[in-house]
Amino acid sequence: MIVFLLKRLGQAVIVMFVISLVAFAVKDNLGDPLQEMLGQSVSEQEREALRQTLGLHDPFFIQYFGFVGNALQGDLGTSYFFKEPTLDVILKKLPATLDLVLGASLVIILLSVPLGVFAAIYPDSLVSRLLMGLSIIGISIPVFLTAIFAIYLFAVELNWMPAFGRGETAAIIGDWQSGFLTKDGLLHLVLPCLTLASIMLPLFIRLIRAEMLEVLQADYIKFAQAKGLRPARIWFLHALKNTMLPVITLGGVQLGTMVAYTMLTETVFQWPGMGFLFLEAVHRSDTPLIVAYLMVVGLIFIIINTAVDLVYGLINPTVNVGRELK
Amino acid sequence: MKIKNWMMVIACCSGLFFNLQAAELKMAYDADPLSLDPHEQLSAGTLQLSHLLFDPLIRWKKDYSFEPRLAESWQWVNDKALRFHLRKEVKFHSGNPLTAEDVRWTFDRLKKSPDFKGVFAAIGIVQVIDNHTVDLITSQVYPLLLNSATYLFVMDSRFYQGQDAQSRSKAALIKGGNTFASTHASGSGPFVVSYREQGIRLEFQRFSEYWDRHSPGNVTKIILTPIKEDPTRVAALLAGDIDFISPVPPADHRRIRKNNRIDLITMSGTRIITLQLNQQRQPAFKDQRVRQAIVHAINNQGIVKKIMKGFGLAAGQQSPPGYVGHHPSLTPRYDLKKAKNLMQAAGLDKGLQVTMMAPNNRYVNDEKIAQAVVSMLAKINIRVALKTMPKAQYWPEFDKRAADIMMIGWHSDTEDSANFTEFLTACPDSVTGWGQYNSGHYCNPEVDQLVRLAGVESDSQKRAKLLQQVEQILYDEAAFVPLHWQNLAWAAVKNVKISPILNVMNFPFLGDLVIE
């Protein structure tokens, strides 16, 4: 276990190094940060002076080593737009994104398990067919269209939900603000969470259905049926357990992807999270912030994957993460 | 004593009256201001904010005339000195009174601002005459002195004195730097920032001791939320979450007009959208006939009608109507037959292959306009290889002059015609900075000379003549391709009376806003 974690740490360092190198290599092609910082009629001399101050003329490796040196001390640079350390800016937006991911995950878990199981038990019923049909549509509609459609239907036409933003939030600990604690915050969470869930939900329903169908064919299920166990007990205790193993693996990976998918959802809903921050930074050519975001998200991916591997080992005793790697 | 008591009663009653109609405004722009420092960036966002937190000496009225603000009157002392008489009893948010010294201090700081120093270049010094009188003195006759004074938002010099907790100078002005002034402000404007989370929310409270007691404004609190996505901003207004939005995307105008709860206000704007024809990259563009052919081949009225959905005014020159240099007879000149003849006369009837670049997220419908231009030029056998890209990538390409045809829009910071030529159509000169955005390399010394003369001409009629002459030459020589002036649009729920406070400079005077 400790060996596994150490190996993972080693991998993490390499991955972070590669990400930083790639992020740094593309940053000069993301546009000229000065265009967003200066007014239109500023003279070329003034522009040149600012470029010098910002160190934009330094050769690639001098800029890169300067960055790595600072990064090792926890300093990922200062945002041109926010004028604060990039890490602070990103961490401030993290709670909003986590609210969204948590909400969407809850929607996915609470809906996909019963629906998937149902579709597996009654594969030929009209409801199951309808579910499968809808899930195809769900997968194929881009998330920003879902978002705009949801806003126009539920906010503009029906006026049930607010159209944008996070609404009122309350503190969990310290500066950690969450929308789950207030009524207004919860209302604001509904549409963005459903939108974000709309990409993954069909996928999970289909996955659970397929896995469950397979498990239901297994000998031990047939034996349980022959023994005369109640169907509910067979489905939810014996069959579901084995169904969930691949679902958890995929779920873990998808959780990471979801952090990335938040970009579009957050942008359309003006949700003040990390994904929105990143797209804005790209528009403004705020290169220090872009590089820092890529590093942070890379780190989140690594942490989630490690955690999933560990959890997997806990649920499935036949898998030993430590041994597997040898 | 008795009088004092009565005054108290009156004060209380008027306060009560005020409270009865006090109103809160929820508004959304597409972005929030970069900084609270009014001198950090010369942009619409900064100027809009400056009109809330600060006050200029004078400000523009809708008809391009001037309205007294902190200066209650002004007069010319001689042809190089303009005297401003400041209002007495103006207080800054910190409680400090406004004095002539604050004006001088603000001016000195402006001279150090990379963005603003250009606007104030002609003004040599600000001389304090007495506590409430200052002179703006120029080294030579400068006709745009009053225009510049609209940018002089007076800062509270004593508030920005000394050092802050991190022992940084409070007056420091650093582009993109984390300075005291970028997060703290004390001006004399109608509003005070009460909460700011950059990129998310900006809240203002009305300044209780605002000097302008005659202002009809009854907004006591403003919540400004930046909403970047057009559909979301419009949806927030339609859903009733927001009372006032700007800009309003042209695609949604019909939908908003149909809504009887909401007012849409559009104005013919002053930002000219143009194409520049690079004579150094593409030798064929040296031939005036080819340039004329291109101008005649592009149906810019059609572009305004079909692509802009009427959200613009087709242009034949740089200066919009209302500017001194606007020449009424220089109108759009679409004429395909003439264009073909001109190409033939230039010996290019077989055709020409050129490159073109345009941004795709800078101007309204910029990419679609560029595509329309490509198909219009195909009709006179000019084959255009078009590349469009986001503005962040586009401007470095523009600086490199990377294509034969490039798109650029321009708004004159001085609201004056000369500014267009100085930046877009003057001979490029790295010493004077003229022609900085002239990617066409069009150069006619006569044009430069006329603009220089206009720069020291105090007789406004003579000056208008000079600048109109400039437009005429640019028109005759097809120095560039004028497309249109982009419109401006705002929308608000009906009880928010935005119409009187809007202007073509796009500085809504929210201090005077009335909500019923």
mmCIF file of N, CA, C and O in Angstrom, chain A residues 27-92:
data_model
loop_
_atom_site.group_PDB
_atom_site.id
_atom_site.type_symbol
_atom_site.label_atom_id
_atom_site.label_comp_id
_atom_site.label_asym_id
_atom_site.label_seq_id
_atom_site.Cartn_x
_atom_site.Cartn_y
_atom_site.Cartn_z
ATOM 1 N N LYS A 27 1.782 28.674 -24.069
ATOM 2 C CA LYS A 27 1.296 29.946 -23.543
ATOM 3 C C LYS A 27 1.595 31.134 -24.455
ATOM 4 O O LYS A 27 0.784 32.037 -24.559
ATOM 5 N N ASP A 28 2.713 31.069 -25.160
ATOM 6 C CA ASP A 28 3.030 32.183 -26.044
ATOM 7 C C ASP A 28 2.107 32.244 -27.262
ATOM 8 O O ASP A 28 2.044 33.251 -27.949
ATOM 9 N N ASN A 29 1.440 31.128 -27.543
ATOM 10 C CA ASN A 29 0.541 31.117 -28.693
ATOM 11 C C ASN A 29 -0.890 31.452 -28.308
ATOM 12 O O ASN A 29 -1.785 31.381 -29.133
ATOM 13 N N LEU A 30 -1.106 31.777 -27.048
ATOM 14 C CA LEU A 30 -2.468 32.058 -26.600
ATOM 15 C C LEU A 30 -2.829 33.520 -26.803
ATOM 16 O O LEU A 30 -3.890 33.959 -26.401
ATOM 17 N N GLY A 31 -1.943 34.266 -27.399
ATOM 18 C CA GLY A 31 -2.256 35.668 -27.636
ATOM 19 C C GLY A 31 -1.394 36.571 -26.781
ATOM 20 O O GLY A 31 -0.631 36.113 -25.941
ATOM 21 N N ASP A 32 -1.523 37.853 -27.039
ATOM 22 C CA ASP A 32 -0.697 38.841 -26.379
ATOM 23 C C ASP A 32 -1.440 39.395 -25.170
ATOM 24 O O ASP A 32 -2.464 40.062 -25.332
ATOM 25 N N PRO A 33 -0.963 39.118 -23.954
ATOM 26 C CA PRO A 33 -1.685 39.603 -22.771
ATOM 27 C C PRO A 33 -1.817 41.127 -22.748
ATOM 28 O O PRO A 33 -2.749 41.661 -22.157
ATOM 29 N N LEU A 34 -0.905 41.820 -23.403
ATOM 30 C CA LEU A 34 -0.939 43.280 -23.370
ATOM 31 C C LEU A 34 -2.186 43.852 -24.019
ATOM 32 O O LEU A 34 -2.667 44.909 -23.641
ATOM 33 N N GLN A 35 -2.703 43.132 -25.021
ATOM 34 C CA GLN A 35 -3.884 43.630 -25.713
ATOM 35 C C GLN A 35 -5.053 43.823 -24.758
ATOM 36 O O GLN A 35 -5.859 44.717 -24.935
ATOM 37 N N GLU A 36 -5.146 42.958 -23.767
ATOM 38 C CA GLU A 36 -6.250 43.076 -22.826
ATOM 39 C C GLU A 36 -5.925 44.057 -21.713
ATOM 40 O O GLU A 36 -6.795 44.563 -21.037
ATOM 41 N N MET A 37 -4.636 44.289 -21.489
ATOM 42 C CA MET A 37 -4.253 45.132 -20.366
ATOM 43 C C MET A 37 -4.217 46.611 -20.718
ATOM 44 O O MET A 37 -4.460 47.460 -19.870
ATOM 45 N N LEU A 38 -3.906 46.912 -21.975
ATOM 46 C CA LEU A 38 -3.707 48.310 -22.357
ATOM 47 C C LEU A 38 -4.847 48.813 -23.226
ATOM 48 O O LEU A 38 -5.479 48.044 -23.937
ATOM 49 N N GLY A 39 -5.110 50.089 -23.176
ATOM 50 C CA GLY A 39 -6.095 50.710 -24.053
ATOM 51 C C GLY A 39 -5.584 50.734 -25.476
ATOM 52 O O GLY A 39 -4.413 50.448 -25.737
ATOM 53 N N GLN A 40 -6.472 51.103 -26.407
ATOM 54 C CA GLN A 40 -6.123 51.014 -27.819
ATOM 55 C C GLN A 40 -5.049 52.012 -28.237
ATOM 56 O O GLN A 40 -4.219 51.710 -29.079
ATOM 57 N N SER A 41 -5.037 53.189 -27.634
ATOM 58 C CA SER A 41 -4.159 54.214 -28.179
ATOM 59 C C SER A 41 -2.835 54.343 -27.419
ATOM 60 O O SER A 41 -2.212 55.386 -27.449
ATOM 61 N N VAL A 42 -2.412 53.272 -26.763
ATOM 62 C CA VAL A 42 -1.134 53.318 -26.052
ATOM 63 C C VAL A 42 0.015 53.120 -27.051
ATOM 64 O O VAL A 42 -0.058 52.272 -27.926
ATOM 65 N N SER A 43 1.063 53.926 -26.889
ATOM 66 C CA SER A 43 2.134 53.916 -27.885
ATOM 67 C C SER A 43 2.970 52.644 -27.795
ATOM 68 O O SER A 43 2.955 51.925 -26.805
ATOM 69 N N GLU A 44 3.715 52.394 -28.871
ATOM 70 C CA GLU A 44 4.541 51.183 -28.962
ATOM 71 C C GLU A 44 5.628 51.190 -27.882
ATOM 72 O O GLU A 44 5.934 50.160 -27.305
ATOM 73 N N GLN A 45 6.188 52.378 -27.566
ATOM 74 C CA GLN A 45 7.222 52.449 -26.527
ATOM 75 C C GLN A 45 6.679 51.970 -25.186
ATOM 76 O O GLN A 45 7.327 51.216 -24.470
ATOM 77 N N GLU A 46 5.466 52.422 -24.861
ATOM 78 C CA GLU A 46 4.860 52.023 -23.587
ATOM 79 C C GLU A 46 4.625 50.516 -23.561
ATOM 80 O O GLU A 46 4.829 49.864 -22.542
ATOM 81 N N ARG A 47 4.182 49.971 -24.678
ATOM 82 C CA ARG A 47 3.934 48.528 -24.748
ATOM 83 C C ARG A 47 5.231 47.761 -24.506
ATOM 84 O O ARG A 47 5.272 46.782 -23.769
ATOM 85 N N GLU A 48 6.281 48.258 -25.160
ATOM 86 C CA GLU A 48 7.583 47.595 -25.042
ATOM 87 C C GLU A 48 8.055 47.609 -23.584
ATOM 88 O O GLU A 48 8.520 46.607 -23.055
ATOM 89 N N ALA A 49 7.859 48.762 -22.933
ATOM 90 C CA ALA A 49 8.297 48.895 -21.541
ATOM 91 C C ALA A 49 7.565 47.888 -20.654
ATOM 92 O O ALA A 49 8.167 47.247 -19.795
ATOM 93 N N LEU A 50 6.268 47.720 -20.894
ATOM 94 C CA LEU A 50 5.484 46.797 -20.070
ATOM 95 C C LEU A 50 5.907 45.350 -20.336
ATOM 96 O O LEU A 50 5.990 44.527 -19.420
ATOM 97 N N ARG A 51 6.202 45.056 -21.615
ATOM 98 C CA ARG A 51 6.670 43.700 -21.944
ATOM 99 C C ARG A 51 7.945 43.378 -21.180
ATOM 100 O O ARG A 51 8.111 42.282 -20.665
ATOM 101 N N GLN A 52 8.828 44.369 -21.095
ATOM 102 C CA GLN A 52 10.077 44.171 -20.360
ATOM 103 C C GLN A 52 9.798 43.892 -18.886
ATOM 104 O O GLN A 52 10.334 42.967 -18.309
ATOM 105 N N THR A 53 8.910 44.724 -18.298
ATOM 106 C CA THR A 53 8.612 44.553 -16.858
ATOM 107 C C THR A 53 8.020 43.173 -16.585
ATOM 108 O O THR A 53 8.297 42.568 -15.554
ATOM 109 N N LEU A 54 7.184 42.711 -17.497
ATOM 110 C CA LEU A 54 6.531 41.419 -17.274
ATOM 111 C C LEU A 54 7.452 40.246 -17.633
ATOM 112 O O LEU A 54 7.107 39.097 -17.414
ATOM 113 N N GLY A 55 8.614 40.552 -18.205
ATOM 114 C CA GLY A 55 9.565 39.495 -18.559
ATOM 115 C C GLY A 55 9.118 38.675 -19.748
ATOM 116 O O GLY A 55 9.495 37.517 -19.896
ATOM 117 N N LEU A 56 8.304 39.265 -20.630
ATOM 118 C CA LEU A 56 7.795 38.493 -21.765
ATOM 119 C C LEU A 56 8.843 38.277 -22.854
ATOM 120 O O LEU A 56 8.664 37.462 -23.741
ATOM 121 N N HIS A 57 9.943 39.035 -22.761
ATOM 122 C CA HIS A 57 10.972 38.896 -23.798
ATOM 123 C C HIS A 57 12.033 37.869 -23.438
ATOM 124 O O HIS A 57 12.860 37.519 -24.267
ATOM 125 N N ASP A 58 12.020 37.401 -22.173
ATOM 126 C CA ASP A 58 13.054 36.460 -21.756
ATOM 127 C C ASP A 58 12.949 35.178 -22.568
ATOM 128 O O ASP A 58 11.870 34.780 -22.979
ATOM 129 N N PRO A 59 14.100 34.503 -22.802
ATOM 130 C CA PRO A 59 14.060 33.245 -23.539
ATOM 131 C C PRO A 59 13.221 32.204 -22.790
ATOM 132 O O PRO A 59 13.066 32.284 -21.564
ATOM 133 N N PHE A 60 12.710 31.235 -23.548
ATOM 134 C CA PHE A 60 11.788 30.242 -23.010
ATOM 135 C C PHE A 60 12.297 29.606 -21.730
ATOM 136 O O PHE A 60 11.591 29.532 -20.739
ATOM 137 N N PHE A 61 13.569 29.151 -21.740
ATOM 138 C CA PHE A 61 14.035 28.376 -20.590
ATOM 139 C C PHE A 61 14.234 29.239 -19.348
ATOM 140 O O PHE A 61 13.998 28.789 -18.243
ATOM 141 N N ILE A 62 14.612 30.485 -19.560
ATOM 142 C CA ILE A 62 14.735 31.372 -18.398
ATOM 143 C C ILE A 62 13.361 31.570 -17.771
ATOM 144 O O ILE A 62 13.178 31.454 -16.556
ATOM 145 N N GLN A 63 12.345 31.816 -18.629
ATOM 146 C CA GLN A 63 10.986 31.966 -18.111
ATOM 147 C C GLN A 63 10.543 30.684 -17.423
ATOM 148 O O GLN A 63 9.954 30.705 -16.344
ATOM 149 N N TYR A 64 10.836 29.536 -18.049
ATOM 150 C CA TYR A 64 10.356 28.277 -17.518
ATOM 151 C C TYR A 64 11.017 27.929 -16.188
ATOM 152 O O TYR A 64 10.350 27.559 -15.227
ATOM 153 N N PHE A 65 12.339 28.090 -16.140
ATOM 154 C CA PHE A 65 13.030 27.743 -14.887
ATOM 155 C C PHE A 65 12.630 28.693 -13.761
ATOM 156 O O PHE A 65 12.494 28.282 -12.611
ATOM 157 N N GLY A 66 12.412 29.954 -14.120
ATOM 158 C CA GLY A 66 11.914 30.900 -13.121
ATOM 159 C C GLY A 66 10.592 30.411 -12.555
ATOM 160 O O GLY A 66 10.361 30.405 -11.342
ATOM 161 N N PHE A 67 9.736 29.943 -13.468
ATOM 162 C CA PHE A 67 8.415 29.454 -13.062
ATOM 163 C C PHE A 67 8.535 28.225 -12.161
ATOM 164 O O PHE A 67 7.923 28.151 -11.096
ATOM 165 N N VAL A 68 9.372 27.255 -12.592
ATOM 166 C CA VAL A 68 9.519 26.020 -11.808
ATOM 167 C C VAL A 68 10.082 26.331 -10.420
ATOM 168 O O VAL A 68 9.590 25.831 -9.406
ATOM 169 N N GLY A 69 11.081 27.214 -10.399
ATOM 170 C CA GLY A 69 11.677 27.589 -9.122
ATOM 171 C C GLY A 69 10.635 28.140 -8.170
ATOM 172 O O GLY A 69 10.543 27.735 -7.009
ATOM 173 N N ASN A 70 9.807 29.053 -8.675
ATOM 174 C CA ASN A 70 8.758 29.626 -7.834
ATOM 175 C C ASN A 70 7.703 28.585 -7.481
ATOM 176 O O ASN A 70 7.186 28.567 -6.370
ATOM 177 N N ALA A 71 7.381 27.725 -8.473
ATOM 178 C CA ALA A 71 6.315 26.746 -8.258
ATOM 179 C C ALA A 71 6.695 25.794 -7.131
ATOM 180 O O ALA A 71 5.848 25.401 -6.326
ATOM 181 N N LEU A 72 7.985 25.439 -7.049
ATOM 182 C CA LEU A 72 8.425 24.535 -6.003
ATOM 183 C C LEU A 72 8.216 25.157 -4.625
ATOM 184 O O LEU A 72 8.070 24.465 -3.623
ATOM 185 N N GLN A 73 8.203 26.488 -4.597
ATOM 186 C CA GLN A 73 7.931 27.160 -3.322
ATOM 187 C C GLN A 73 6.453 27.496 -3.167
ATOM 188 O O GLN A 73 6.069 28.295 -2.315
ATOM 189 N N GLY A 74 5.637 26.906 -4.021
ATOM 190 C CA GLY A 74 4.189 27.114 -3.894
ATOM 191 C C GLY A 74 3.684 28.368 -4.567
ATOM 192 O O GLY A 74 2.530 28.747 -4.393
ATOM 193 N N ASP A 75 4.518 29.045 -5.357
ATOM 194 C CA ASP A 75 4.100 30.272 -6.023
ATOM 195 C C ASP A 75 3.926 29.989 -7.514
ATOM 196 O O ASP A 75 4.897 29.777 -8.229
ATOM 197 N N LEU A 76 2.681 29.972 -7.971
ATOM 198 C CA LEU A 76 2.425 29.671 -9.376
ATOM 199 C C LEU A 76 2.245 30.934 -10.210
ATOM 200 O O LEU A 76 1.645 30.913 -11.266
ATOM 201 N N GLY A 77 2.740 32.047 -9.725
ATOM 202 C CA GLY A 77 2.649 33.276 -10.503
ATOM 203 C C GLY A 77 1.471 34.129 -10.095
ATOM 204 O O GLY A 77 0.649 33.735 -9.276
ATOM 205 N N THR A 78 1.390 35.329 -10.686
ATOM 206 C CA THR A 78 0.335 36.271 -10.353
ATOM 207 C C THR A 78 -0.531 36.521 -11.586
ATOM 208 O O THR A 78 -0.004 36.752 -12.664
ATOM 209 N N SER A 79 -1.832 36.475 -11.396
ATOM 210 C CA SER A 79 -2.751 36.693 -12.508
ATOM 211 C C SER A 79 -2.684 38.139 -12.975
ATOM 212 O O SER A 79 -2.670 39.051 -12.155
ATOM 213 N N TYR A 80 -2.655 38.350 -14.294
ATOM 214 C CA TYR A 80 -2.647 39.720 -14.819
ATOM 215 C C TYR A 80 -3.960 40.427 -14.509
ATOM 216 O O TYR A 80 -4.002 41.617 -14.289
ATOM 217 N N PHE A 81 -5.043 39.681 -14.534
ATOM 218 C CA PHE A 81 -6.358 40.302 -14.387
ATOM 219 C C PHE A 81 -6.729 40.490 -12.921
ATOM 220 O O PHE A 81 -7.163 41.557 -12.517
ATOM 221 N N PHE A 82 -6.546 39.434 -12.109
ATOM 222 C CA PHE A 82 -6.975 39.508 -10.719
ATOM 223 C C PHE A 82 -5.913 40.137 -9.821
ATOM 224 O O PHE A 82 -6.199 40.541 -8.703
ATOM 225 N N LYS A 83 -4.665 40.188 -10.319
ATOM 226 C CA LYS A 83 -3.572 40.802 -9.565
ATOM 227 C C LYS A 83 -3.325 40.107 -8.240
ATOM 228 O O LYS A 83 -2.875 40.717 -7.290
ATOM 229 N N GLU A 84 -3.716 38.852 -8.157
ATOM 230 C CA GLU A 84 -3.487 38.069 -6.945
ATOM 231 C C GLU A 84 -2.738 36.818 -7.361
ATOM 232 O O GLU A 84 -2.770 36.436 -8.526
ATOM 233 N N PRO A 85 -2.118 36.121 -6.397
ATOM 234 C CA PRO A 85 -1.476 34.847 -6.743
ATOM 235 C C PRO A 85 -2.500 33.914 -7.401
ATOM 236 O O PRO A 85 -3.633 33.803 -6.934
ATOM 237 N N THR A 86 -2.086 33.271 -8.490
ATOM 238 C CA THR A 86 -3.039 32.475 -9.270
ATOM 239 C C THR A 86 -3.660 31.350 -8.441
ATOM 240 O O THR A 86 -4.826 31.043 -8.597
ATOM 241 N N LEU A 87 -2.843 30.780 -7.548
ATOM 242 C CA LEU A 87 -3.351 29.665 -6.753
ATOM 243 C C LEU A 87 -4.513 30.127 -5.860
ATOM 244 O O LEU A 87 -5.532 29.449 -5.736
ATOM 245 N N ASP A 88 -4.366 31.311 -5.259
ATOM 246 C CA ASP A 88 -5.442 31.860 -4.430
ATOM 247 C C ASP A 88 -6.713 32.048 -5.252
ATOM 248 O O ASP A 88 -7.810 31.731 -4.815
ATOM 249 N N VAL A 89 -6.516 32.620 -6.467
ATOM 250 C CA VAL A 89 -7.676 32.879 -7.327
ATOM 251 C C VAL A 89 -8.402 31.573 -7.628
ATOM 252 O O VAL A 89 -9.628 31.480 -7.507
ATOM 253 N N ILE A 90 -7.631 30.534 -7.972
ATOM 254 C CA ILE A 90 -8.246 29.256 -8.346
ATOM 255 C C ILE A 90 -8.922 28.616 -7.134
ATOM 256 O O ILE A 90 -10.058 28.148 -7.228
ATOM 257 N N LEU A 91 -8.243 28.617 -6.007
ATOM 258 C CA LEU A 91 -8.823 27.972 -4.820
ATOM 259 C C LEU A 91 -10.106 28.679 -4.368
ATOM 260 O O LEU A 91 -11.014 28.049 -3.848
ATOM 261 N N LYS A 92 -10.170 30.009 -4.607
ATOM 262 C CA LYS A 92 -11.381 30.738 -4.244
ATOM 263 C C LYS A 92 -12.572 30.274 -5.071
ATOM 264 O O LYS A 92 -13.714 30.357 -4.639
#
